Tab-separated table of C-alpha atoms in Angstrom:
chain	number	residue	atom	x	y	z
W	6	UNK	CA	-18.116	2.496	2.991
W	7	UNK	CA	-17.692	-0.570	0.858
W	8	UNK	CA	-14.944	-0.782	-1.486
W	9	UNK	CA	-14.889	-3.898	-3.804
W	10	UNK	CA	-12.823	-5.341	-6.564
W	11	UNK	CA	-14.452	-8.650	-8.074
W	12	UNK	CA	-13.943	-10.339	-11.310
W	13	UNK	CA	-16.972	-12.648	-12.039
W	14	UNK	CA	-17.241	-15.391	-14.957
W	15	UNK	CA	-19.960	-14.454	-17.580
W	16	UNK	CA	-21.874	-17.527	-16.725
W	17	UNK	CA	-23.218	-17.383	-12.713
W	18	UNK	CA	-20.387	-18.273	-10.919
W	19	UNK	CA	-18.546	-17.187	-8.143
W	20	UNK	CA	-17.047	-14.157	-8.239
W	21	UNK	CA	-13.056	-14.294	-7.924
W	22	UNK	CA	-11.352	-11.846	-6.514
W	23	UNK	CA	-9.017	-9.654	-7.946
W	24	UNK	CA	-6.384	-7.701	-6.255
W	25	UNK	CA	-9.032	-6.696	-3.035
W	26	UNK	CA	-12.440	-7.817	-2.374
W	27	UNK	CA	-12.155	-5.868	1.234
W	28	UNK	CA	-13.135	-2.456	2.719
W	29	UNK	CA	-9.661	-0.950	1.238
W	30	UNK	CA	-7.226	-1.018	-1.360
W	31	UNK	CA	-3.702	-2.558	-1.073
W	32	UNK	CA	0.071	-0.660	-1.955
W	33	UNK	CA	1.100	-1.405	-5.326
W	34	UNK	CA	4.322	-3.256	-4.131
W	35	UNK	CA	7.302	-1.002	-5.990
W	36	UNK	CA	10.439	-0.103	-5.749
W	37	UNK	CA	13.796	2.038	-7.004
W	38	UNK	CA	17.385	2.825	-7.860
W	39	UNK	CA	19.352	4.919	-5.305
W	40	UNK	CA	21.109	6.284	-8.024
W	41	UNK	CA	18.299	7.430	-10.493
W	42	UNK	CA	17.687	6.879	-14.190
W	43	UNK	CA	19.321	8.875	-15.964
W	44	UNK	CA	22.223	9.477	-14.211
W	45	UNK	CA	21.198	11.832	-11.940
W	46	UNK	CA	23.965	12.725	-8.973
W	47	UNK	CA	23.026	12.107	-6.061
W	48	UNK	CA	23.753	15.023	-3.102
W	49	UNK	CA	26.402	15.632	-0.824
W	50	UNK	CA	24.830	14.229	2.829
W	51	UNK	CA	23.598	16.711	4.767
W	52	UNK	CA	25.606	17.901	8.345
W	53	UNK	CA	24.337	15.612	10.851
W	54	UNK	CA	23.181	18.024	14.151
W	55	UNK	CA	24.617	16.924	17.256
W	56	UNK	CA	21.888	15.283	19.986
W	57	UNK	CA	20.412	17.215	22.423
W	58	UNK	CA	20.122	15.040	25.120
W	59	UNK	CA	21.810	11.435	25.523
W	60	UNK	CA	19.384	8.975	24.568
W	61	UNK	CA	20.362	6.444	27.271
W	62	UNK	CA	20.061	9.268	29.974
W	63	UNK	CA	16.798	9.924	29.718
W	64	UNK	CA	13.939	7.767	31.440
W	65	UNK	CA	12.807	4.503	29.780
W	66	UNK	CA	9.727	5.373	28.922
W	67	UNK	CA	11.393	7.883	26.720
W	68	UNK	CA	14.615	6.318	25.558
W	69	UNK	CA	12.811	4.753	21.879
W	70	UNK	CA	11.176	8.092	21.092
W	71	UNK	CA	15.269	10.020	22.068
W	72	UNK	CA	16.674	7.496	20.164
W	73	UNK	CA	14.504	8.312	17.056
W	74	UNK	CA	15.497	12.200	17.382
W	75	UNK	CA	19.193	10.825	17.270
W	76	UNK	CA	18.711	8.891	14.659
W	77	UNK	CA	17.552	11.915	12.692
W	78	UNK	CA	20.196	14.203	14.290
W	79	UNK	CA	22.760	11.703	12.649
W	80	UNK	CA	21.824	12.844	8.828
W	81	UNK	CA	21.091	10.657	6.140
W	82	UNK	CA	21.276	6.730	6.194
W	83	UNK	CA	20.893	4.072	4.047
W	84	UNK	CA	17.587	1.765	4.833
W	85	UNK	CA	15.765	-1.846	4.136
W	86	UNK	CA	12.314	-2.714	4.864
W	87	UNK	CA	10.965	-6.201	4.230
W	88	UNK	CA	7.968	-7.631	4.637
W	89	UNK	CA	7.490	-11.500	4.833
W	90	UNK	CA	4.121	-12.880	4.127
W	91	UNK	CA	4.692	-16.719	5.088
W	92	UNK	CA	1.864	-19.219	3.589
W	93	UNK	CA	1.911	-23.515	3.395
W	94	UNK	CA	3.264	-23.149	-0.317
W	95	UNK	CA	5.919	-20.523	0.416
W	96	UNK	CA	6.900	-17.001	1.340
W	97	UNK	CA	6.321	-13.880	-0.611
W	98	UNK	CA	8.593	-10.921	0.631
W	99	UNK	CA	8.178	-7.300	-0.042
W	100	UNK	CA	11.261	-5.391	-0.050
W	101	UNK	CA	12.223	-1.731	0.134
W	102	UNK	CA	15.978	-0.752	-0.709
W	103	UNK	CA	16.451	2.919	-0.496
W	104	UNK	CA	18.271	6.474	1.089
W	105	UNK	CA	16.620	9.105	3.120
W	106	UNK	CA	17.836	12.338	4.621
W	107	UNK	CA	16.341	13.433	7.559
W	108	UNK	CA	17.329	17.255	7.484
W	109	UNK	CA	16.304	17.646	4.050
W	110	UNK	CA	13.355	15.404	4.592
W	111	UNK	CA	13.965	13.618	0.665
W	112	UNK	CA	14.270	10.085	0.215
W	113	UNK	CA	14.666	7.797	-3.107
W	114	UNK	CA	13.518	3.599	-2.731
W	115	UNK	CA	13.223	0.721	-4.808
W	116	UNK	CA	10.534	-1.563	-3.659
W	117	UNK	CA	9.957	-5.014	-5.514
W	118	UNK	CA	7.902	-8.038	-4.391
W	119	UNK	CA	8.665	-11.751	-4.980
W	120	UNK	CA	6.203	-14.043	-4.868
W	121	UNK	CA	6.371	-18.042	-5.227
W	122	UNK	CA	4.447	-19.885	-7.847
W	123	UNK	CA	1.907	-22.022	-5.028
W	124	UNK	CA	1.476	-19.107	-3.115
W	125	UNK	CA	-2.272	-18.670	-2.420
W	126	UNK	CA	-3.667	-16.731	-5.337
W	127	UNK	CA	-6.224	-14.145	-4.217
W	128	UNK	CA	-3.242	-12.643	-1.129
W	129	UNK	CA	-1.071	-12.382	-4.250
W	130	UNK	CA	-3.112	-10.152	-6.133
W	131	UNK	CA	-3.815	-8.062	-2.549
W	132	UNK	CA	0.128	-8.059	-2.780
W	133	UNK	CA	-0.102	-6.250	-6.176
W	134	UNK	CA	1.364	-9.546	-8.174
W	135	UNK	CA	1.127	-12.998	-9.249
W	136	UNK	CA	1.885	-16.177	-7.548
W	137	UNK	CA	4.490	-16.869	-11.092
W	138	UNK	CA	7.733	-14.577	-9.863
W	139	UNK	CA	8.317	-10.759	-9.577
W	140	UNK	CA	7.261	-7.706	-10.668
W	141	UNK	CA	8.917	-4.967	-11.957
W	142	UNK	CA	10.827	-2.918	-9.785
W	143	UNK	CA	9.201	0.961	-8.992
W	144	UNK	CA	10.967	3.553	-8.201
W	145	UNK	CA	9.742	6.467	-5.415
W	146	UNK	CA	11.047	9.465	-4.428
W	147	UNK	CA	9.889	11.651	-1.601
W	148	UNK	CA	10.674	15.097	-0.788
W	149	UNK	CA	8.787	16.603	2.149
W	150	UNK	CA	4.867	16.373	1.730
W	151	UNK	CA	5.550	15.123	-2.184
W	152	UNK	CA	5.946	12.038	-3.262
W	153	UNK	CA	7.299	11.192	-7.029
W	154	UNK	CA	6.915	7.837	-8.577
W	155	UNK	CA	8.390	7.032	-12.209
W	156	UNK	CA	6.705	5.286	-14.745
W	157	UNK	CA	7.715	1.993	-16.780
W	158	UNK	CA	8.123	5.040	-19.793
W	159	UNK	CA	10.191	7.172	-17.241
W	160	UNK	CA	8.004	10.069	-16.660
W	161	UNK	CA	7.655	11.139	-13.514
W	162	UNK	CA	4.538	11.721	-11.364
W	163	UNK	CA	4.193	14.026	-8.806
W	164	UNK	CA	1.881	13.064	-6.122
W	165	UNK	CA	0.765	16.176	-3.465
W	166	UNK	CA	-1.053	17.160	-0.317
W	167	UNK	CA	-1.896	20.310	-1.543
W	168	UNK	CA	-4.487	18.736	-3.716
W	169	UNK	CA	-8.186	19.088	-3.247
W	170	UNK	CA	-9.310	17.230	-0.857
W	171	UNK	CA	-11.220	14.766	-2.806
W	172	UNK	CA	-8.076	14.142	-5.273
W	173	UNK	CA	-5.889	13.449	-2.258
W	174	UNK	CA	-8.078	10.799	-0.566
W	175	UNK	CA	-7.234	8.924	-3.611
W	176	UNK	CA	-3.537	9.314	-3.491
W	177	UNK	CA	-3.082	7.868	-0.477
W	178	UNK	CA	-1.353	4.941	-1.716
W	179	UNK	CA	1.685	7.208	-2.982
W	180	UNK	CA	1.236	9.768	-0.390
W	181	UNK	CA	1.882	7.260	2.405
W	182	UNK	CA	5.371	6.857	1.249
W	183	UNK	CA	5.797	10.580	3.084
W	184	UNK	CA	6.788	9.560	6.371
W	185	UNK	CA	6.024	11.363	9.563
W	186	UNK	CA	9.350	9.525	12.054
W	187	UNK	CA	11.545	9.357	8.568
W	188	UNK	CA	12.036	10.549	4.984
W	189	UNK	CA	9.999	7.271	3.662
W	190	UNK	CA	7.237	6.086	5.631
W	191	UNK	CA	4.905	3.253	6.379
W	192	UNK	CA	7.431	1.510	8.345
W	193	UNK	CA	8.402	0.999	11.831
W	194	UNK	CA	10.175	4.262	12.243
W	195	UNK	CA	6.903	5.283	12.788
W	196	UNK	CA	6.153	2.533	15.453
W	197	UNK	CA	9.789	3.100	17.164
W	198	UNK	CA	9.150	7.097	17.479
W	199	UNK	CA	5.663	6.311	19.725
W	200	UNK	CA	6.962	3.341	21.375
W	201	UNK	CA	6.994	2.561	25.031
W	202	UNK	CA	10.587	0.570	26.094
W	203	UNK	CA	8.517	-0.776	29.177
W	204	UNK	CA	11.844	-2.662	30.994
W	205	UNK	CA	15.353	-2.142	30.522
W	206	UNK	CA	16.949	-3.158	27.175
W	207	UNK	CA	19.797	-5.867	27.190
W	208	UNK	CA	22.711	-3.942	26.353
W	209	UNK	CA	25.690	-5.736	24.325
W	210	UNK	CA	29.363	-6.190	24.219
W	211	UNK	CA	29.812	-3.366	21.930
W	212	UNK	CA	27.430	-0.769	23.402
W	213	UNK	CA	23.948	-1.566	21.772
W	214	UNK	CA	20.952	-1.832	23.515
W	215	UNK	CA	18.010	-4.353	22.494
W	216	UNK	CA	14.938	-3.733	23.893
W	217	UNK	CA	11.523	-5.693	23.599
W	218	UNK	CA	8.479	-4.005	23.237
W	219	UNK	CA	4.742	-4.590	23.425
W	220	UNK	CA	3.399	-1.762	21.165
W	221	UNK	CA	0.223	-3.108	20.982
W	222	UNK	CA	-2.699	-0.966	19.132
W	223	UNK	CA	-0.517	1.369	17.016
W	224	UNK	CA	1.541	-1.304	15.436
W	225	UNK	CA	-0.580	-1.859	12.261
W	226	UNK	CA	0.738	2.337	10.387
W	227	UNK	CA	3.428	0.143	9.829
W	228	UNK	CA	1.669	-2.107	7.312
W	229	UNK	CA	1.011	-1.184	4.018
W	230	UNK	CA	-2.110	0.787	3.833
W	231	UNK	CA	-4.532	-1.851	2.548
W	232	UNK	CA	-3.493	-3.596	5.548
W	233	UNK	CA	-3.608	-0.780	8.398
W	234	UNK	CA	-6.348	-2.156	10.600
W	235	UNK	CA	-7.072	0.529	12.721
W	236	UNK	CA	-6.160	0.768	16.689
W	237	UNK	CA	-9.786	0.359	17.156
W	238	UNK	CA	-9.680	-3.260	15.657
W	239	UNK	CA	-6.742	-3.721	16.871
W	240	UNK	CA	-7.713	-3.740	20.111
W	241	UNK	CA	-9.590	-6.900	19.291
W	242	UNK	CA	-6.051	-8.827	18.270
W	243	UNK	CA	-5.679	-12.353	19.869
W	244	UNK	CA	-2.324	-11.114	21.366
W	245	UNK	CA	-0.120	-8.337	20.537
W	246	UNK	CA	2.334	-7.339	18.389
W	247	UNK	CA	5.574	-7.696	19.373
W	248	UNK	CA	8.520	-5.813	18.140
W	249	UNK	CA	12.031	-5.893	18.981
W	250	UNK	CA	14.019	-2.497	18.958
W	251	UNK	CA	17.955	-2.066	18.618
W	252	UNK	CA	19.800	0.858	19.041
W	253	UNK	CA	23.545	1.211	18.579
W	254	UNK	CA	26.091	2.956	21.231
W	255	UNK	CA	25.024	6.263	19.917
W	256	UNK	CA	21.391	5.410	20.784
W	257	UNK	CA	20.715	5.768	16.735
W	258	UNK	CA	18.008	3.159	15.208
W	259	UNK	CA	19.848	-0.019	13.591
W	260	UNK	CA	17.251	-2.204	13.349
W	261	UNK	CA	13.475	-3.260	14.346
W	262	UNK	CA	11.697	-6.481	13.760
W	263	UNK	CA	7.992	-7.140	14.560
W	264	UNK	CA	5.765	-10.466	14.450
W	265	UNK	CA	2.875	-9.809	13.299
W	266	UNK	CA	0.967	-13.119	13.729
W	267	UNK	CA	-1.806	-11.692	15.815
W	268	UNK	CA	-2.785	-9.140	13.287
W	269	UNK	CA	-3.708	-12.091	10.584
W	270	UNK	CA	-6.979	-13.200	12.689
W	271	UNK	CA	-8.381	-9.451	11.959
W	272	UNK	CA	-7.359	-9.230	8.181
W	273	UNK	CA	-8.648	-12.994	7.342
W	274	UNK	CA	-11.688	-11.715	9.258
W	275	UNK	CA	-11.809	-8.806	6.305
W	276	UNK	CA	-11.139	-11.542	3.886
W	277	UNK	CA	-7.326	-10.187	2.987
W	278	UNK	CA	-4.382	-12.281	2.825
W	279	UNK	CA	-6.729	-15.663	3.414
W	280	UNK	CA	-4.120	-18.812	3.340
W	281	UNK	CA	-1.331	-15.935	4.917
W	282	UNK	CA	0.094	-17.783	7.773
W	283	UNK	CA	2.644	-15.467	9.053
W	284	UNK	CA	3.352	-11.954	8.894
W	285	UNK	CA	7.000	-10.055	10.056
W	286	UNK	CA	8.290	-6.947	9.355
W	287	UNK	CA	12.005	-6.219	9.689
W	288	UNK	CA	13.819	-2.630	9.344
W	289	UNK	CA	17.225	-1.769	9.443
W	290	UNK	CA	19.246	1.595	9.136
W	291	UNK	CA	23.033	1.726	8.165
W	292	UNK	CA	25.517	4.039	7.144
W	293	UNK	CA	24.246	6.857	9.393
W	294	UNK	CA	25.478	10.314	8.133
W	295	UNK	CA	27.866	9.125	5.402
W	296	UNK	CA	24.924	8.294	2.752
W	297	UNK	CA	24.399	10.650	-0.116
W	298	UNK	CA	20.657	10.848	-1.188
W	299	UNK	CA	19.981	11.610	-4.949
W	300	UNK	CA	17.693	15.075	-5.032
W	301	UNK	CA	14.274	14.722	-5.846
W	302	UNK	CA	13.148	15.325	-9.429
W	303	UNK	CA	12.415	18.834	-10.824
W	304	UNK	CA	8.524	20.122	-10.221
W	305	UNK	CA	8.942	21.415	-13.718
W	306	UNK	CA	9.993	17.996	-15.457
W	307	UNK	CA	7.561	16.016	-13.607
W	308	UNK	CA	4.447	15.649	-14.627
W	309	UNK	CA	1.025	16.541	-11.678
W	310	UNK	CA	-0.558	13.377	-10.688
W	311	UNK	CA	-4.081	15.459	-9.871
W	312	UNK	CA	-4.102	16.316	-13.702
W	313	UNK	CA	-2.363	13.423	-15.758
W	314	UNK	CA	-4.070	10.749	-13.890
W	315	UNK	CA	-8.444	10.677	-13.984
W	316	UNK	CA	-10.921	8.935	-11.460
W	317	UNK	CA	-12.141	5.610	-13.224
W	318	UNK	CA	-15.398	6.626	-12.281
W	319	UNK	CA	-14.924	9.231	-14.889
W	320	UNK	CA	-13.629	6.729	-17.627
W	321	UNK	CA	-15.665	6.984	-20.409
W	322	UNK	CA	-17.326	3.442	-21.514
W	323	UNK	CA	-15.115	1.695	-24.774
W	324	UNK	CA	-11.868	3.826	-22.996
W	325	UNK	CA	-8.426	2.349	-21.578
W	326	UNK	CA	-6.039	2.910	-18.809
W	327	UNK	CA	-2.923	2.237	-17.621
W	328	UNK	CA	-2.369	1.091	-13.837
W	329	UNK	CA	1.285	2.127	-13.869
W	330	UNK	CA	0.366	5.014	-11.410
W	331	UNK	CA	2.109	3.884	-8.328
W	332	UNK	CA	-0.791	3.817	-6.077
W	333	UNK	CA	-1.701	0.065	-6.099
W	334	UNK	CA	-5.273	0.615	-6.342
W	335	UNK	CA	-8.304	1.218	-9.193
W	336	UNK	CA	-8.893	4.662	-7.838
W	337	UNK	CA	-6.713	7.124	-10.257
W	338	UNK	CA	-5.582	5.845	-13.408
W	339	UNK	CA	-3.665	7.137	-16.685
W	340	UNK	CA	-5.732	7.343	-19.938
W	341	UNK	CA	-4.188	5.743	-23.137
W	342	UNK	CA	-4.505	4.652	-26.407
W	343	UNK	CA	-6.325	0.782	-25.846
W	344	UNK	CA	-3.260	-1.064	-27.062
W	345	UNK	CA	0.006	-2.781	-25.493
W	346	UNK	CA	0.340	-0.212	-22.880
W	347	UNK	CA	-3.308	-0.794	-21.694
W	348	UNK	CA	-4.269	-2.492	-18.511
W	349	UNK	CA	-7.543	-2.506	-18.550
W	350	UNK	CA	-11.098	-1.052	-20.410
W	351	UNK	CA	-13.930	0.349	-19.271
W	352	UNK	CA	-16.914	-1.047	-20.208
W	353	UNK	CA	-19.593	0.347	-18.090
W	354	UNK	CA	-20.758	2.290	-15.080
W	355	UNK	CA	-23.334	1.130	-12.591
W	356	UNK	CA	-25.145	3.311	-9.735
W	357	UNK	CA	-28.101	2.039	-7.835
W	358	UNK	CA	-30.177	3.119	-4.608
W	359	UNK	CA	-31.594	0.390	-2.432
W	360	UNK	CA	-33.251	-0.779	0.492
W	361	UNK	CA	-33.065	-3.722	2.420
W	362	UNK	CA	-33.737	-5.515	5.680
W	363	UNK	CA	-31.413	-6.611	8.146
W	364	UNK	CA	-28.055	-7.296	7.664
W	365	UNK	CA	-26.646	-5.446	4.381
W	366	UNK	CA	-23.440	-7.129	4.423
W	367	UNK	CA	-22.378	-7.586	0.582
W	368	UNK	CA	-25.889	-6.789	-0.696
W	369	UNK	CA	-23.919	-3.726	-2.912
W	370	UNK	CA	-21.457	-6.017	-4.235
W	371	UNK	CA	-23.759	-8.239	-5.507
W	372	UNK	CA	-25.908	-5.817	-7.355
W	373	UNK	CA	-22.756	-4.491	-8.713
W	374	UNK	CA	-21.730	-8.091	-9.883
W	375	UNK	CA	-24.952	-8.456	-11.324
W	376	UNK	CA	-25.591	-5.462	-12.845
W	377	UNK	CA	-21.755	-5.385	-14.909
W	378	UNK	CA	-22.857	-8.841	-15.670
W	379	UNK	CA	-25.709	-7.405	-17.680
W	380	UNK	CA	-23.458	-4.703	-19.131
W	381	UNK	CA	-20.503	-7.105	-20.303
W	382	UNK	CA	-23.197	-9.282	-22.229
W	383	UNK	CA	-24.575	-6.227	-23.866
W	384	UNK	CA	-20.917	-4.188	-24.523
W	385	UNK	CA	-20.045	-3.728	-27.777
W	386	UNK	CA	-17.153	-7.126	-28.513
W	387	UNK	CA	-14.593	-4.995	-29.286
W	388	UNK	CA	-14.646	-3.933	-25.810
W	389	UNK	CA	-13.987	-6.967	-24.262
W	390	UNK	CA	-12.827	-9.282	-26.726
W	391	UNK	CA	-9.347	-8.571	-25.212
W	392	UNK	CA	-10.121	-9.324	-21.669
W	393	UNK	CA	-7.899	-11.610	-19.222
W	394	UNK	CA	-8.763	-14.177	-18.605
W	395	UNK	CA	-11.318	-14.263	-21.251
W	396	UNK	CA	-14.734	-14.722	-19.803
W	397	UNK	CA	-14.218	-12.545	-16.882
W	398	UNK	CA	-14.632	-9.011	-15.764
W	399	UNK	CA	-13.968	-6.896	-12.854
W	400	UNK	CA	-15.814	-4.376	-10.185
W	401	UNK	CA	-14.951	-1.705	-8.456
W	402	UNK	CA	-16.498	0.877	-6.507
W	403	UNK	CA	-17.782	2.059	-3.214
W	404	UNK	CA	-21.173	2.169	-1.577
W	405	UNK	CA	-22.672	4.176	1.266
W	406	UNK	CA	-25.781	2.309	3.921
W	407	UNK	CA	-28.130	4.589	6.291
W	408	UNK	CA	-30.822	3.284	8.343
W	409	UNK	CA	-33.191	4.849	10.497
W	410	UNK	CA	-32.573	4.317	14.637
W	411	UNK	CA	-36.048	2.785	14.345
W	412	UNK	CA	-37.462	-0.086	12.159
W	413	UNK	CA	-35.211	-3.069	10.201
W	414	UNK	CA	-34.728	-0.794	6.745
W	415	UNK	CA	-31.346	-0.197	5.656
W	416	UNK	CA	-31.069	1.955	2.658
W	417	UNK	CA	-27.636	1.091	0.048
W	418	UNK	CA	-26.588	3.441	-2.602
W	419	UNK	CA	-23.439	1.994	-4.381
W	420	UNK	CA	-21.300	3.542	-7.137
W	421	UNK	CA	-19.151	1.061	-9.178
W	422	UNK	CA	-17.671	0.656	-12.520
W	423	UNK	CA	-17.569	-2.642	-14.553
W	424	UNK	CA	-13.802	-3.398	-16.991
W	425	UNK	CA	-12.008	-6.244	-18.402
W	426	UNK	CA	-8.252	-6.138	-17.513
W	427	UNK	CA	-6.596	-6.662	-20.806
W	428	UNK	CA	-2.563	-6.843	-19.831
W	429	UNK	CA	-0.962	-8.514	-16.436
W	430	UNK	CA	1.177	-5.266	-15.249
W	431	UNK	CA	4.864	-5.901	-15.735
């Protein structure tokens, strides 16, 4: 599957990308208020369970994976996790603030993104911003399988697995925030929990223990989910990733830090993050058992993703949308009134069946390209007369290929939809 988001000048030439021009779409960077809007009081911290076994009695090989069972045992804590995107014009850093509780599996985070003015343009849209600042903060909550995310208006939406299946494949980007080692996830709690120590840790004057670790394949369900490149690719990484593990004199998680430098040479072969010269993660726990974590908003004053948000596929030609979904991709978006709280309009929809020989490599996008092109200079003005940056319009879609284990003919059947973006988000 293809999965492409272009903008292309009305004249022929080249198309410019716009948040993605890769296989997959990229976290809306976002973020959140321990303490809720609206006052809401945060809950008591739940009774920390006492550890079964003593992390640093257990074998090596099994100390990281102990240690992230204490760390849960422990009851809530408060969290960071940054991400540092280093480039020649600067550094743009992703940063989560939150709480989590581990027994009652329910976490609230702020995530906001910063982004300097000469930072290379196309990895700042991938980012989910613009190389002129910050954006607005988001706010997430997660309870369980359930993830909530409020809007710039305040409403909340609910985001579920129980969803059909189709509806859920395009919530991942707020259903990733459900961690599977921790509360929140995407982080590396989840690389810690799987982990391998490999040699003995250094321990320190106070009782900690720092270990270095080679994780290798896995190391990537850290990364935001644009970026997850697979343990299959990752295999292919010039080197490693290396992470480095700390674990207090309890054997709880205090902090993790990974470089990862050797994942860049697989994502600028994708064409993501191009001019992205460095790449760390760092993620640090504090305040183990003592940190209250605000409950999770009401089911019944929330309102259900799977029905308030629609497919843009489904957007009807001359309609708006709003991107303020949380999910950081095209996929699901909220219907409004075209107007200040508009991100984009619709202008078209394109499907096409074709064949070709030899390499189909980019053969869909271009038809798209071509064929929106064709639709923006026969839309009604109205409907794009309030484009950014005028002139331009975006693609996005999907497309399938098939070919025959005999003979050169590859067969392309691509599903896109053309619209202008008419606001930068906040």
């Amino acid at each position: 599957m293809n999965d492409s988001r272009t903008r292309r000048r009305r004249a022929a030439a080249p198309a410019l990308p716009w948040l993605l021009t890769a296989v997959t779409a990229l976290t809306v960077l976002t973020g959140c208020q321990a303490g809720g809007r609206g006052g809401t009081a945060a809950a008591a911290p739940s009774t920390p369970s006492p550890t079964a076994t003593p992390v640093f009695s257990v074998r090596l090989g099994d100390q990281l994976s102990a240690a992230s069972r204490a760390t849960a045992a422990a009851g809530p804590a408060a969290f960071t996790w940054t991400l540092s995107y280093g480039s020649a014009k600067g550094t743009a850093v992703e940063r989560v603030t939150g709480v989590q509780d581990y027994a009652k599996d329910t976490a609230r985070a702020e995530r906001t993104v910063e982004i300097p003015r000469r930072f290379p343009a196309d990895a700042a849209r991938e980012l989910g911003g613009e190389p002129e600042g910050s954006r607005r903060p988001q706010t997430f909550a997660v309870s369980h399988n359930e993830v909530f995310y409020r809007t710039a208006d305040g409403d909340w939406l609910r985001y579920s697995s129980a969803a059909s299946g189709e509806i859920v494949d395009l919530m991942g980007g707020a259903l990733q925030r459900a961690g599977d080692s921790a509360p929140y996830g995407r982080t590396l709690a989840e690389v810690v929990s799987v982990a391998d120590a490999g040699k003995a840790p250094v321990k320190g004057a106070d009782g900690s223990r720092t270990y270095q670790v080679v994780p290798l394949t896995f190391a990537s369900v850290a990364l935001p989910n644009g970026l997850d490149i697979g343990q299959d690719s990752a295999r292919q990484a010039p080197g490693p990733v290396r992470t480095t593990v700390v674990l207090d004199a309890e054997g709880r998680l205090v902090r993790a830090t990974a470089d990862y430098a050797p994942a860049l040479k697989l994502l600028h072969d994708g064409h993501l993050l191009t001019g992205v010269t460095s790449l760390r993660a760092v993620y640090t726990l504090s305040g183990h058992g003592r940190t209250p974590v605000p409950p999770p908003p009401a089911a019944a004053k929330s309102l259900d993703a799977a029905k308030a948000l629609t497919d843009v596929h489904a957007v009807r030609p001359g309609a708006c949308a709003s991107l303020d979904t949380g999910l950081g991709t095209l996929a699901l978006v909220r219907v409004v009134p075209c107007g200040a709280r508009a991100d984009l309009r619709v202008f078209g929809h394109v499907r096409f069946k074709t064949t070709v020989q030899g390499d189909p490599g980019g053969v869909a996008v271009r038809e798209a390209q071509d064929r929106c092109e064709a639709a923006y200079r026969s839309a009604p003005r109205a409907w794009i007369a309030d484009g950014r940056p005028a002139g331009r319009f975006t693609t996005y879609g999907q497309a399938t290929t098939s070919s025959a284990y005999l003979g050169p003919d590859v067969d392309i059947e691509g599903d896109y939809t053309c619209l202008v973006e008419t606001s930068r988000p906040a």
